[in-house]
CSV table of C-alpha atoms in Angstrom, one decimal:
chain,number,residue,atom,x,y,z
A,1,MET,CA,8.8,-46.5,-7.2
A,2,THR,CA,11.1,-43.6,-7.8
A,3,LYS,CA,8.8,-42.2,-10.5
A,4,ARG,CA,5.8,-42.4,-8.2
A,5,ILE,CA,7.7,-40.6,-5.5
A,6,LEU,CA,8.8,-37.9,-7.9
A,7,PHE,CA,5.3,-37.5,-9.2
A,8,PHE,CA,3.9,-37.3,-5.6
A,9,PHE,CA,6.4,-34.6,-4.6
A,10,THR,CA,5.7,-32.7,-7.8
A,11,LEU,CA,2.0,-32.7,-6.9
A,12,VAL,CA,2.9,-31.5,-3.4
A,13,LEU,CA,5.0,-28.6,-4.7
A,14,ILE,CA,2.3,-27.6,-7.2
A,15,GLY,CA,-0.3,-27.6,-4.4
A,16,ALA,CA,1.9,-25.6,-2.1
A,17,ALA,CA,2.6,-23.0,-4.9
A,18,SER,CA,-1.1,-22.8,-5.6
A,19,ARG,CA,-2.0,-22.3,-1.9
A,20,ALA,CA,0.7,-19.6,-1.6
A,21,GLN,CA,-0.6,-17.9,-4.7
A,22,LYS,CA,-4.1,-17.8,-3.2
A,23,GLN,CA,-2.8,-16.2,0.0
A,24,MET,CA,-1.1,-13.3,-1.9
A,25,ILE,CA,-2.3,-10.0,-3.2
A,26,PRO,CA,-0.8,-10.0,-6.7
A,27,ASN,CA,0.6,-7.1,-8.7
A,28,PRO,CA,-0.9,-5.3,-10.3
A,29,ILE,CA,-3.6,-5.2,-7.6
A,30,THR,CA,-6.5,-4.3,-10.0
A,31,GLY,CA,-7.3,-4.0,-13.7
A,32,GLY,CA,-7.4,-0.6,-15.4
A,33,TYR,CA,-4.7,2.0,-15.8
A,34,PHE,CA,-4.1,4.3,-12.9
A,35,ALA,CA,-1.1,6.2,-11.4
A,36,ASP,CA,0.1,8.4,-8.5
A,37,PRO,CA,-2.0,6.7,-5.8
A,38,THR,CA,-2.9,7.9,-2.3
A,39,ILE,CA,-4.9,6.0,0.3
A,40,VAL,CA,-6.9,6.4,3.4
A,41,LYS,CA,-8.8,3.9,5.7
A,42,ASP,CA,-12.2,4.6,7.2
A,43,LYS,CA,-14.4,2.2,9.0
A,44,GLY,CA,-12.5,-0.9,7.8
A,45,ARG,CA,-12.5,0.2,4.2
A,46,TYR,CA,-9.6,1.5,2.1
A,47,PHE,CA,-10.1,4.2,-0.4
A,48,ILE,CA,-7.5,4.6,-3.2
A,49,TYR,CA,-7.5,7.9,-5.2
A,50,ALA,CA,-5.4,8.0,-8.3
A,51,THR,CA,-4.7,9.7,-11.7
A,52,ILE,CA,-6.6,8.1,-14.6
A,53,ASP,CA,-4.3,7.1,-17.4
A,54,PRO,CA,-3.3,8.1,-20.0
A,55,TRP,CA,-2.2,11.4,-18.5
A,56,GLY,CA,-5.1,12.2,-16.3
A,57,ASP,CA,-8.8,12.9,-16.9
A,58,LYS,CA,-11.4,15.4,-15.9
A,59,GLU,CA,-11.8,13.6,-12.5
A,60,LEU,CA,-9.9,11.2,-10.3
A,61,ALA,CA,-10.3,7.4,-10.0
A,62,VAL,CA,-11.5,6.3,-6.6
A,63,LEU,CA,-11.3,2.6,-5.7
A,64,GLU,CA,-12.8,1.2,-2.5
A,65,THR,CA,-11.7,-2.2,-1.1
A,66,THR,CA,-11.5,-4.1,2.1
A,67,ASP,CA,-9.0,-6.8,0.9
A,68,PHE,CA,-7.1,-5.4,-2.1
A,69,ILE,CA,-8.6,-8.2,-4.2
A,70,LYS,CA,-12.1,-6.8,-5.0
A,71,PHE,CA,-12.5,-3.2,-5.8
A,72,THR,CA,-15.5,-0.9,-6.3
A,73,ARG,CA,-15.0,2.2,-8.3
A,74,HIS,CA,-16.6,5.5,-7.4
A,75,HIS,CA,-17.0,9.0,-8.9
A,76,ILE,CA,-16.7,12.0,-6.6
A,77,ASN,CA,-17.9,15.5,-7.1
A,78,TRP,CA,-14.6,17.3,-6.7
A,79,PRO,CA,-11.9,17.8,-8.0
A,80,THR,CA,-12.9,18.2,-11.6
A,81,LYS,CA,-11.1,20.0,-14.4
A,82,GLN,CA,-14.1,22.3,-14.8
A,83,ALA,CA,-14.2,23.2,-11.1
A,84,CYS,CA,-10.5,23.7,-10.8
A,85,THR,CA,-9.6,25.9,-13.7
A,86,THR,CA,-8.3,29.5,-13.4
A,87,PRO,CA,-6.7,32.1,-15.7
A,88,THR,CA,-3.3,30.8,-14.7
A,89,SER,CA,-4.1,27.1,-15.3
A,90,LEU,CA,-1.8,25.0,-17.5
A,91,ASN,CA,-3.2,22.6,-20.1
A,92,GLU,CA,-3.1,19.7,-17.7
A,93,MET,CA,-5.8,17.4,-16.3
A,94,VAL,CA,-6.5,16.1,-12.7
A,95,TRP,CA,-3.4,14.6,-11.3
A,96,ALA,CA,-1.7,13.0,-8.3
A,97,PRO,CA,-3.9,13.4,-5.2
A,98,SER,CA,-2.9,13.2,-1.6
A,99,VAL,CA,-5.7,12.4,1.0
A,100,VAL,CA,-5.3,12.4,4.8
A,101,LYS,CA,-7.6,12.2,7.8
A,102,GLY,CA,-7.1,15.3,9.9
A,103,LYS,CA,-7.1,15.6,13.7
A,104,ASP,CA,-10.7,16.9,13.4
A,105,ASN,CA,-11.6,13.6,11.7
A,106,LYS,CA,-12.3,15.4,8.4
A,107,PHE,CA,-10.7,14.3,5.2
A,108,TYR,CA,-8.4,16.6,3.4
A,109,MET,CA,-7.3,16.3,-0.2
A,110,TYR,CA,-4.5,18.0,-2.0
A,111,VAL,CA,-4.4,17.6,-5.8
A,112,ALA,CA,-2.8,19.0,-8.9
A,113,VAL,CA,-5.1,20.3,-11.6
A,114,GLY,CA,-3.8,22.4,-14.5
A,115,GLY,CA,-0.3,22.6,-12.9
A,116,GLU,CA,-1.7,24.2,-9.7
A,117,VAL,CA,-2.2,22.8,-6.2
A,118,TRP,CA,-5.7,22.7,-4.9
A,119,GLY,CA,-7.0,21.8,-1.4
A,120,GLY,CA,-10.4,20.2,-0.6
A,121,VAL,CA,-12.2,18.9,2.5
A,122,SER,CA,-15.0,16.4,3.1
A,123,ASN,CA,-16.6,14.7,6.1
A,124,THR,CA,-16.4,11.3,4.3
A,125,PRO,CA,-13.9,9.7,1.9
A,126,LEU,CA,-16.5,9.8,-0.9
A,127,GLY,CA,-17.6,13.4,-0.3
A,128,PRO,CA,-19.2,15.6,-1.0
A,129,TRP,CA,-15.9,17.5,-1.3
A,130,LYS,CA,-15.5,21.2,-1.5
A,131,ASN,CA,-12.6,23.6,-2.0
A,132,LEU,CA,-10.8,24.5,1.2
A,133,LYS,CA,-10.7,28.1,0.0
A,134,SER,CA,-13.9,30.0,0.1
A,135,ASP,CA,-13.0,31.9,-3.1
A,136,ASN,CA,-12.5,28.7,-5.0
A,137,THR,CA,-8.9,29.4,-5.9
A,138,PRO,CA,-5.9,27.1,-5.8
A,139,MET,CA,-3.5,27.0,-2.9
A,140,VAL,CA,-0.5,27.3,-5.3
A,141,LYS,CA,-0.9,28.9,-8.7
A,142,SER,CA,1.2,27.8,-11.7
A,143,THR,CA,2.8,31.3,-11.6
A,144,ASP,CA,3.7,31.3,-7.9
A,145,TYR,CA,7.0,29.5,-8.3
A,146,PRO,CA,7.9,29.9,-12.0
A,147,GLN,CA,10.8,27.4,-11.9
A,148,VAL,CA,8.6,24.7,-10.2
A,149,HIS,CA,6.1,22.5,-11.9
A,150,ASN,CA,3.5,22.8,-9.2
A,151,ILE,CA,2.1,19.3,-9.2
A,152,ASP,CA,2.3,16.1,-7.0
A,153,PRO,CA,1.2,17.5,-3.6
A,154,ASP,CA,1.7,15.3,-0.5
A,155,CYS,CA,0.3,16.0,2.9
A,156,PHE,CA,2.1,14.6,6.0
A,157,ILE,CA,0.6,14.8,9.5
A,158,ASP,CA,3.3,14.5,12.2
A,159,SER,CA,2.9,12.7,15.5
A,160,ASP,CA,2.1,16.0,17.3
A,161,GLY,CA,-0.7,16.7,14.8
A,162,SER,CA,1.1,19.3,12.8
A,163,ALA,CA,0.5,19.1,9.1
A,164,TYR,CA,3.0,19.8,6.3
A,165,LEU,CA,2.5,20.1,2.5
A,166,TYR,CA,5.1,19.0,-0.1
A,167,TRP,CA,4.9,19.5,-3.8
A,168,GLY,CA,6.8,20.0,-7.0
A,169,SER,CA,8.4,18.6,-10.1
A,170,GLY,CA,10.4,19.9,-13.1
A,171,TYR,CA,9.8,20.6,-16.7
A,172,LYS,CA,11.0,18.5,-19.7
A,173,TRP,CA,12.2,15.8,-17.2
A,174,ILE,CA,14.9,18.0,-15.7
A,175,ASN,CA,15.4,20.3,-12.7
A,176,GLY,CA,12.9,18.7,-10.3
A,177,HIS,CA,12.0,20.8,-7.3
A,178,CYS,CA,10.5,19.9,-3.9
A,179,MET,CA,8.7,22.7,-2.0
A,180,ALA,CA,7.6,22.3,1.6
A,181,VAL,CA,5.6,24.3,4.1
A,182,LYS,CA,3.9,23.8,7.4
A,183,LEU,CA,0.1,24.2,7.3
A,184,LYS,CA,-1.9,26.1,9.9
A,185,ASP,CA,-4.7,24.4,11.8
A,186,ASP,CA,-7.2,25.2,9.0
A,187,MET,CA,-5.2,22.8,6.8
A,188,VAL,CA,-5.0,25.4,4.0
A,189,SER,CA,-3.1,28.5,5.2
A,190,PHE,CA,0.7,28.4,5.1
A,191,ASP,CA,2.5,28.8,8.4
A,192,GLY,CA,5.5,30.7,7.1
A,193,ALA,CA,7.0,30.8,3.6
A,194,PRO,CA,7.5,27.6,1.6
A,195,LYS,CA,11.0,26.2,1.5
A,196,ASN,CA,12.9,24.5,-1.3
A,197,ILE,CA,14.1,21.2,0.2
A,198,THR,CA,15.2,19.6,-3.1
A,199,THR,CA,17.8,16.9,-2.8
A,200,PRO,CA,20.3,15.9,-5.7
A,201,HIS,CA,18.1,13.2,-7.3
A,202,PHE,CA,14.7,14.5,-6.5
A,203,PHE,CA,12.4,15.0,-9.5
A,204,GLU,CA,8.8,14.6,-8.3
A,205,GLY,CA,6.3,12.6,-6.3
A,206,ALA,CA,7.3,13.6,-2.7
A,207,HIS,CA,6.0,11.4,0.1
A,208,MET,CA,7.0,11.9,3.8
A,209,VAL,CA,7.4,9.0,6.2
A,210,LYS,CA,8.4,9.3,9.9
A,211,ARG,CA,10.0,6.4,11.9
A,212,ASN,CA,11.8,6.6,15.2
A,213,GLN,CA,12.2,10.4,15.0
A,214,THR,CA,13.7,10.2,11.5
A,215,TYR,CA,11.9,11.8,8.6
A,216,TYR,CA,12.2,10.0,5.2
A,217,LEU,CA,11.6,12.2,2.1
A,218,MET,CA,10.6,9.6,-0.5
A,219,PHE,CA,10.5,10.7,-4.1
A,220,SER,CA,10.6,9.7,-7.8
A,221,GLU,CA,13.5,10.3,-10.1
A,222,GLY,CA,14.1,9.7,-13.8
A,223,LYS,CA,11.5,10.0,-16.5
A,224,ALA,CA,7.9,8.9,-15.7
A,225,ILE,CA,7.6,7.7,-19.3
A,226,ASP,CA,10.4,5.0,-19.3
A,227,ALA,CA,12.4,2.5,-17.4
A,228,THR,CA,14.6,5.2,-15.7
A,229,TYR,CA,11.7,6.1,-13.3
A,230,GLN,CA,12.4,4.8,-9.8
A,231,VAL,CA,11.9,5.6,-6.1
A,232,GLY,CA,14.5,7.0,-3.8
A,233,TYR,CA,14.6,8.7,-0.4
A,234,ALA,CA,16.6,11.0,1.8
A,235,LYS,CA,16.7,11.3,5.6
A,236,GLY,CA,16.3,14.3,7.8
A,237,ASN,CA,15.7,15.2,11.5
A,238,SER,CA,12.7,17.5,10.9
A,239,PRO,CA,9.8,17.6,8.5
A,240,LEU,CA,11.4,20.6,6.7
A,241,GLY,CA,14.8,19.1,6.4
A,242,PRO,CA,17.5,19.4,5.5
A,243,PHE,CA,17.5,16.0,3.9
A,244,GLN,CA,20.5,13.9,3.0
A,245,GLU,CA,20.7,11.1,0.4
A,246,ASP,CA,23.2,8.2,0.8
A,247,GLU,CA,24.2,5.0,-0.9
A,248,HIS,CA,20.9,3.4,0.2
A,249,ARG,CA,18.9,5.9,-1.8
A,250,VAL,CA,17.2,3.8,-4.5
A,251,ILE,CA,14.7,1.3,-3.1
A,252,LEU,CA,12.4,0.5,-6.1
A,253,ASN,CA,13.4,0.4,-9.7
A,254,THR,CA,13.1,-1.4,-13.0
A,255,SER,CA,13.8,-5.1,-12.6
A,256,ALA,CA,16.6,-6.8,-14.5
A,257,ASP,CA,14.1,-9.0,-16.3
A,258,SER,CA,11.8,-6.0,-17.1
A,259,THR,CA,8.8,-7.6,-15.4
A,260,VAL,CA,8.7,-4.3,-13.4
A,261,ILE,CA,9.2,-1.2,-15.5
A,262,GLY,CA,9.4,2.4,-14.3
A,263,PRO,CA,7.9,2.0,-10.8
A,264,GLY,CA,7.3,5.3,-9.0
A,265,HIS,CA,5.1,8.0,-7.4
A,266,ASN,CA,4.4,6.1,-4.2
A,267,THR,CA,2.5,6.5,-1.0
A,268,THR,CA,2.7,4.4,2.2
A,269,PHE,CA,0.3,3.2,4.9
A,270,VAL,CA,0.4,1.0,8.0
A,271,GLU,CA,-1.7,-2.1,8.6
A,272,LYS,CA,-1.3,-4.2,11.8
A,273,GLY,CA,2.1,-2.7,12.5
A,274,GLN,CA,3.4,-3.4,9.0
A,275,ARG,CA,4.1,-0.5,6.6
A,276,TYR,CA,3.2,-0.9,2.9
A,277,ILE,CA,4.1,0.9,-0.2
A,278,LEU,CA,1.5,1.6,-2.9
A,279,TYR,CA,2.9,2.8,-6.2
A,280,HIS,CA,2.5,2.5,-10.0
A,281,ARG,CA,4.5,0.8,-12.7
A,282,ILE,CA,4.5,1.1,-16.5
A,283,PHE,CA,2.5,-1.3,-18.6
A,284,PRO,CA,4.5,-1.9,-21.8
A,285,GLN,CA,2.6,-1.0,-25.0
A,286,LYS,CA,3.4,0.4,-28.4
A,287,GLU,CA,1.3,3.6,-28.3
A,288,SER,CA,2.8,7.1,-27.9
A,289,PHE,CA,1.3,7.5,-24.4
A,290,VAL,CA,2.1,5.7,-21.1
A,291,LEU,CA,-0.2,3.4,-19.2
A,292,ARG,CA,0.4,2.6,-15.6
A,293,GLN,CA,-0.9,0.0,-13.1
A,294,LEU,CA,-1.2,0.1,-9.3
A,295,CYS,CA,1.1,-2.2,-7.2
A,296,LEU,CA,1.4,-3.0,-3.5
A,297,ASP,CA,4.4,-4.3,-1.6
A,298,SER,CA,5.7,-4.2,2.0
A,299,LEU,CA,8.1,-1.5,3.1
A,300,ASN,CA,10.8,-2.6,5.5
A,301,PHE,CA,13.8,-1.1,7.4
A,302,ASP,CA,17.1,-2.5,8.4
A,303,ALA,CA,18.8,-2.3,11.8
A,304,ASP,CA,20.4,1.1,10.9
A,305,GLY,CA,17.1,2.7,9.9
A,306,ASN,CA,17.6,2.4,6.2
A,307,ILE,CA,14.7,1.5,3.9
A,308,LYS,CA,15.3,-1.9,2.4
A,309,LYS,CA,14.9,-2.7,-1.3
A,310,VAL,CA,11.3,-3.4,-2.2
A,311,SER,CA,10.6,-7.0,-3.3
A,312,THR,CA,7.9,-6.2,-6.0
A,313,LYS,CA,6.4,-9.7,-5.4
A,314,GLY,CA,3.2,-8.6,-3.8
A,315,VAL,CA,2.1,-9.2,-0.2
A,316,GLN,CA,0.1,-11.7,1.8
A,317,LYS,CA,-3.6,-11.0,2.2
A,318,PHE,CA,-4.5,-8.9,5.2
A,319,ASN,CA,-7.4,-11.1,6.3
């Protein structure tokens, strides 16, 4: 009798685990190797834009989904390495987009190509896209801020409709920089001079979040090629800082059992009142280059307004 009861409960537990698994969006969320994601929602559909690994391609990856289970990949006309190359370009591919929906309901993209920041606009998530500047030049040239690796742009639209642009990294995995500037209503002109708002552990991958009048400057620190890569944040009272790190800084890092390695370069979005974090992690392999995969988890706050550690276990299905 005891053996039968144990067998019965084992079947119950297996069934419960199976049902729980079917209710989850697992990590990584899709096949393929992508990094540095950004995301927008339009007409019930999500569009994820990301760097194509290894180390970028001549275009971006664009993945459309309604449930984060099934994805359709698209190719868009802009940005491309060919269209976004200047005499000051570095030998780098198309990297790290940021896409937002403006108050005019147009879509705006900020992206790094050749170590320069470019801005684009479209009436739909899939384009056609065009350069925000009529002369087809970048918003930030590689030579504009010589100490800054001018990549990893992030656009943040505040609750009053004001837009801000953040960007910057370092060279040789040291001396990261975060530049920030308010944008004018045309979403491309700078409203004042850019400020250096770098915090002690900032390296790259800026992403701004606002909650209860507090501004959270999220960022990646460490080396993007190994297990030191991780996500931290600092708090401020305005979109342009100053920002202060504290003991709660690190929220997402390599797990003790190495099932999650080098997570970083995140974005966030809100669905039905819950905020989520979309990021990449390293896929271990023996080649000399790094491959990364897209992951999704919930982003939560404690009673004091600190961001809690990210679980890395995936999230329940939205529908």
